[in-house]
Amino acid sequence: METILSLKNLDKKYGAVHAVNNLSFDIQKGNVYGILGPNGSGKSTTLGIILNVVNRTSGEFSWFNGNLSTHEALKKVGAIIERPNFYPYMTATQNLALICKIKGISTEKIDEKLQTVNLFERRNSKFSTFSLGMKQRLAIASALLNDPEILILDEPTNGLDPQGIHEIRQIIKKIAANGTTILLASHLLDEVEKVCSHVVVIRKGIKLYAGRVDEMTASKGLLELKIDTNEAELIQLLENHPAILKVTKDHETIIATLNSEISATEINQFLFNKGFVLSHLVKRKPSLEQQFLDLTNNN
Ligand code: ADP
Ligand code: MG
């Protein structure tokens, strides 16, 4: 595996605000990473640091195993961290040509990148006639002009209508399928779930989870139980069961979080043998949404 970017104990304080708190993770080539966290959790600050537009307070980051200076490394990065300024009275093609000139890169990729973002048919339309979604797609095309190793996007679907959101997500997936590594920041769980292979969940600048999106969903599940009498004794028995990680209560329902595989039948038999007759027993998997809320709320 080839490491594109490595963050080690990265820290950023804005006065009393600890925006990024001892954050470490690696980005491997070919994957699609989401930095997922509620608003104000430090996503944009993290992206700003690795793109050299925000100064870190402490910690390290290194691009491409530290083989290049940050300045050289950033030539292999395509990033959109704020809405770029295009000229309203220039066409899509003219705007991209200007960016090529400013960046000192060839204009030969313009048509290809317009096709990638489904704007080739509109290449001769003025920027001012574009919808917000089209403007965002043009921004993505502009970030791809130098065939970057990694594309970095901050909240790529913010403010778009459902159709625009869908188009952007399809385009991100297409770019990833062509082998470009992607790092995107989002406060939307379903965006990360739909688009990303890997996720770093942060809250208040602190990493809560890093790993594959599908492993985040592969928890052992929960049991919901109810009993008419002896509830306290039942909770105590559950708490001491080796397959149960923790026991909480939600109104009348006891929720037992599992830490290993056990069937509802097994647990029912076990409890019955101990003299507990349940009035309700259901085994279910927590949704990714619930896990995200657990991660971001209970810390
Ligand atoms: P996110 O992108 O996850 O919404 P940010 O990185 O923008 O989070 O912000 C993280 C925290 O840092 C927030 O509390 C925010 O108010 C604070 N912050 C961000 N930029 C600045 C700044 N330039 N000056 C002071 N505080 C800032
Ligand atoms: Mg942000």
XYZ file of C-alpha atoms and ligand atoms in Angstrom:
327
model
C 0.000 0.000 0.000
C 1.189 3.452 -0.894
C 0.703 6.198 1.667
C -0.384 9.478 0.119
C -0.706 11.484 3.318
C 0.118 10.869 6.939
C -1.044 13.001 9.884
C 0.684 12.555 13.239
C -0.598 14.202 16.416
C -1.796 17.227 14.504
C -3.030 20.021 16.739
C -4.580 23.415 16.130
C -5.722 25.941 18.702
C -7.492 29.188 17.896
C -7.037 30.878 21.250
C -9.191 28.850 23.633
C -10.765 26.787 20.822
C -9.054 23.434 20.366
C -10.096 22.977 16.728
C -7.916 19.923 15.978
C -6.848 17.769 18.904
C -3.967 15.304 18.510
C -5.286 13.979 15.211
C -3.505 11.093 13.477
C -4.523 9.096 10.430
C -3.124 7.864 7.117
C -4.496 8.138 3.591
C -3.665 5.182 1.332
C -3.669 5.384 -2.432
C -6.862 4.416 -4.227
C -9.309 4.771 -1.345
C -12.095 7.275 -0.793
C -11.873 8.837 2.660
C -14.503 10.824 4.469
C -13.746 13.087 7.403
C -17.099 12.969 9.126
C -18.144 15.188 11.997
C -20.752 17.749 13.022
C -20.317 21.403 12.132
C -17.417 22.956 14.015
C -15.644 19.635 14.586
C -12.434 20.706 12.854
C -12.824 19.229 9.366
C -12.061 22.391 7.381
C -9.229 23.307 9.740
C -7.667 19.884 9.166
C -7.920 20.264 5.390
C -6.517 23.794 5.643
C -3.480 22.555 7.563
C -2.591 19.792 5.106
C -3.018 22.256 2.210
C -0.724 24.795 3.884
C -3.332 27.536 4.205
C -3.745 27.159 7.991
C -0.767 26.999 10.352
C -0.731 24.062 12.723
C -0.064 24.586 16.421
C 1.870 21.311 16.730
C 2.172 17.847 15.249
C 3.266 16.683 11.810
C 1.879 15.802 8.444
C 3.731 14.428 5.466
C 2.755 14.022 1.820
C 3.925 11.049 -0.252
C 6.108 9.589 2.539
C 7.895 12.901 2.959
C 9.792 12.438 -0.296
C 8.756 15.850 -1.606
C 8.620 19.316 -0.107
C 5.072 20.361 0.754
C 5.226 22.871 -2.093
C 6.135 20.151 -4.635
C 3.685 17.665 -3.125
C 0.778 20.093 -3.422
C 1.288 20.191 -7.195
C 0.006 16.600 -7.154
C -3.066 17.534 -5.119
C -6.357 18.879 -6.430
C -8.403 20.687 -3.809
C -11.564 22.707 -3.447
C -11.834 24.095 0.053
C -13.825 27.187 -0.776
C -15.985 28.132 -3.763
C -13.505 29.145 -6.443
C -13.881 32.466 -8.223
C -14.768 31.959 -11.840
C -15.453 34.820 -14.202
C -19.221 35.090 -14.828
C -18.949 36.409 -18.399
C -16.457 33.763 -19.495
C -17.473 30.290 -20.662
C -16.618 27.076 -18.833
C -13.777 26.392 -21.258
C -12.423 29.935 -21.031
C -12.447 29.831 -17.234
C -10.550 26.532 -17.193
C -8.066 27.834 -19.773
C -7.374 30.808 -17.527
C -6.751 28.505 -14.568
C -4.308 26.463 -16.668
C -2.470 29.664 -17.533
C -2.320 30.804 -13.906
C -1.104 27.394 -12.724
C 1.300 27.000 -15.649
C -0.192 23.715 -16.833
C -1.222 22.506 -20.278
C -4.751 23.179 -21.556
C -4.965 19.787 -23.269
C -6.990 18.149 -20.452
C -9.803 20.716 -20.445
C -12.254 18.780 -22.635
C -11.573 15.493 -20.858
C -12.205 17.059 -17.443
C -15.365 18.787 -18.650
C -16.565 15.367 -19.776
C -15.712 13.858 -16.377
C -18.018 16.356 -14.660
C -20.737 16.147 -17.348
C -20.274 19.740 -18.512
C -18.806 19.127 -21.956
C -22.100 19.951 -23.693
C -22.212 23.238 -21.779
C -18.555 24.104 -22.315
C -19.383 27.237 -24.355
C -22.006 28.561 -21.927
C -21.169 31.492 -19.734
C -20.442 30.662 -16.094
C -23.200 33.091 -15.039
C -25.815 30.799 -16.638
C -24.762 27.785 -14.544
C -26.780 26.315 -11.659
C -25.037 25.947 -8.301
C -24.510 22.254 -9.038
C -22.895 23.048 -12.387
C -20.651 25.633 -10.736
C -19.534 23.042 -8.242
C -18.891 20.545 -11.044
C -16.786 23.134 -12.879
C -14.815 23.611 -9.667
C -14.168 19.874 -9.569
C -13.056 19.960 -13.223
C -10.656 22.798 -12.375
C -9.167 20.775 -9.499
C -8.607 17.842 -11.872
C -6.779 19.771 -14.618
C -3.341 18.661 -13.408
C -4.405 14.978 -13.039
C -3.874 15.044 -9.274
C -2.992 11.939 -7.232
C -5.579 13.009 -4.681
C -8.686 15.158 -4.861
C -9.705 16.999 -1.701
C -13.239 18.341 -1.325
C -14.764 20.232 1.599
C -18.519 19.636 1.933
C -18.891 19.082 -1.827
C -22.692 18.959 -1.858
C -23.471 21.804 0.544
C -26.329 23.975 -0.634
C -27.257 21.806 -3.630
C -30.702 20.428 -4.443
C -31.225 16.626 -4.335
C -30.547 16.219 -8.070
C -27.363 18.297 -7.794
C -26.260 16.295 -4.758
C -26.809 13.023 -6.624
C -24.813 14.232 -9.649
C -21.851 15.349 -7.551
C -21.774 12.036 -5.684
C -21.874 10.080 -8.968
C -19.007 12.178 -10.315
C -16.924 11.650 -7.163
C -17.460 7.900 -7.496
C -16.474 8.017 -11.173
C -13.268 9.919 -10.368
C -12.459 7.391 -7.627
C -13.145 4.478 -9.989
C -10.499 5.929 -12.316
C -7.942 5.502 -9.539
C -7.789 8.980 -8.004
C -7.580 8.941 -4.223
C -10.235 11.148 -2.622
C -10.499 12.890 0.733
C -13.738 14.686 1.431
C -15.060 16.420 4.507
C -18.745 16.103 5.270
C -21.149 16.506 8.156
C -23.541 14.149 6.349
C -23.415 10.539 7.424
C -25.306 9.276 4.402
C -22.901 11.091 2.093
C -19.931 9.293 3.622
C -21.832 6.010 3.619
C -22.722 6.379 -0.068
C -19.433 7.705 -1.398
C -16.561 6.653 0.877
C -14.723 3.394 1.515
C -13.035 4.745 4.665
C -14.051 7.186 7.353
C -12.420 9.243 10.074
C -15.092 10.358 12.530
C -14.146 13.470 14.521
C -15.863 15.548 17.139
C -14.384 18.668 18.718
C -11.184 17.935 16.801
C -10.789 14.507 18.419
C -10.740 11.303 16.388
C -13.491 8.940 17.517
C -13.199 6.266 14.835
C -11.027 5.569 11.828
C -11.482 2.607 9.565
C -13.509 1.100 6.799
C -17.074 2.330 6.457
C -18.333 -1.259 6.188
C -16.498 -2.277 9.366
C -18.112 0.599 11.200
C -21.439 -0.967 10.265
C -20.380 -4.514 11.147
C -21.102 -4.333 14.839
C -22.471 -7.333 16.723
C -25.828 -5.703 17.259
C -28.183 -5.039 20.137
C -30.840 -6.854 22.114
C -34.043 -5.124 23.153
C -35.636 -6.733 26.172
C -38.637 -6.100 28.395
C -39.761 -7.816 31.570
C -42.760 -7.199 33.837
C -41.002 -7.897 37.170
C -37.479 -8.141 38.626
C -36.060 -5.707 36.109
C -33.104 -4.656 38.253
C -32.052 -8.284 38.726
C -32.357 -8.917 35.004
C -30.145 -5.895 34.219
C -27.534 -7.130 36.659
C -27.530 -10.597 35.103
C -27.190 -9.117 31.606
C -24.344 -6.860 32.715
C -22.409 -9.900 33.861
C -22.995 -11.887 30.681
C -19.765 -12.326 28.669
C -21.467 -11.620 25.303
C -22.834 -8.280 26.523
C -20.770 -5.115 26.406
C -23.130 -2.709 28.139
C -26.722 -2.365 29.253
C -28.782 0.815 29.022
C -32.464 1.660 29.377
C -34.684 3.441 26.893
C -38.020 4.061 28.655
C -39.431 0.585 29.383
C -36.968 -1.179 27.106
C -33.622 -2.590 28.216
C -30.949 -2.287 25.512
C -28.035 -4.721 25.708
C -25.141 -3.972 23.340
C -23.405 -7.180 22.257
C -19.658 -7.656 22.012
C -19.812 -11.138 20.487
C -22.216 -13.190 18.417
C -25.139 -14.587 20.385
C -28.600 -15.431 19.080
C -31.876 -14.278 20.591
C -32.708 -17.958 21.208
C -29.524 -18.529 23.206
C -30.053 -15.480 25.382
C -33.734 -16.323 25.867
C -32.852 -19.868 26.978
C -30.133 -18.563 29.288
C -32.482 -16.073 30.956
C -35.342 -18.558 31.210
C -33.015 -21.057 32.936
C -32.219 -18.317 35.478
C -35.928 -17.794 36.093
C -36.544 -14.682 33.977
C -39.509 -14.746 31.595
C -39.318 -11.870 29.122
C -42.316 -10.036 27.711
C -40.284 -8.777 24.733
C -37.040 -9.800 23.017
C -35.705 -8.522 19.706
C -32.212 -8.656 18.258
C -31.290 -5.909 15.838
C -28.341 -4.230 14.223
C -27.899 -0.563 15.027
C -28.101 1.636 11.958
C -24.959 3.459 10.900
C -26.823 6.579 11.886
C -27.283 5.309 15.433
C -23.620 4.364 15.650
C -22.622 7.792 14.417
C -24.858 9.438 17.011
C -23.428 7.153 19.707
C -19.906 8.062 18.636
C -20.514 11.792 18.447
C -22.820 12.251 21.456
C -21.549 9.998 24.201
C -18.041 11.348 24.467
P -15.867 22.132 10.501
O -15.216 22.329 9.164
O -15.835 20.719 10.980
O -17.253 22.701 10.552
P -13.903 24.080 11.407
O -12.580 23.462 11.151
O -14.380 25.098 10.432
O -14.988 22.919 11.598
O -13.895 24.757 12.832
C -13.436 24.081 13.996
C -13.469 25.024 15.173
O -12.502 26.047 14.997
C -14.806 25.753 15.355
O -15.038 25.897 16.736
C -14.565 27.066 14.699
O -15.390 28.069 15.238
C -13.101 27.323 15.008
N -12.446 28.134 13.962
C -12.298 27.808 12.655
N -11.606 28.755 11.984
C -11.316 29.712 12.879
C -10.599 30.961 12.820
N -10.058 31.388 11.680
N -10.487 31.684 13.956
C -11.018 31.242 15.107
N -11.693 30.076 15.254
C -11.838 29.310 14.161
Mg -16.096 23.049 7.410
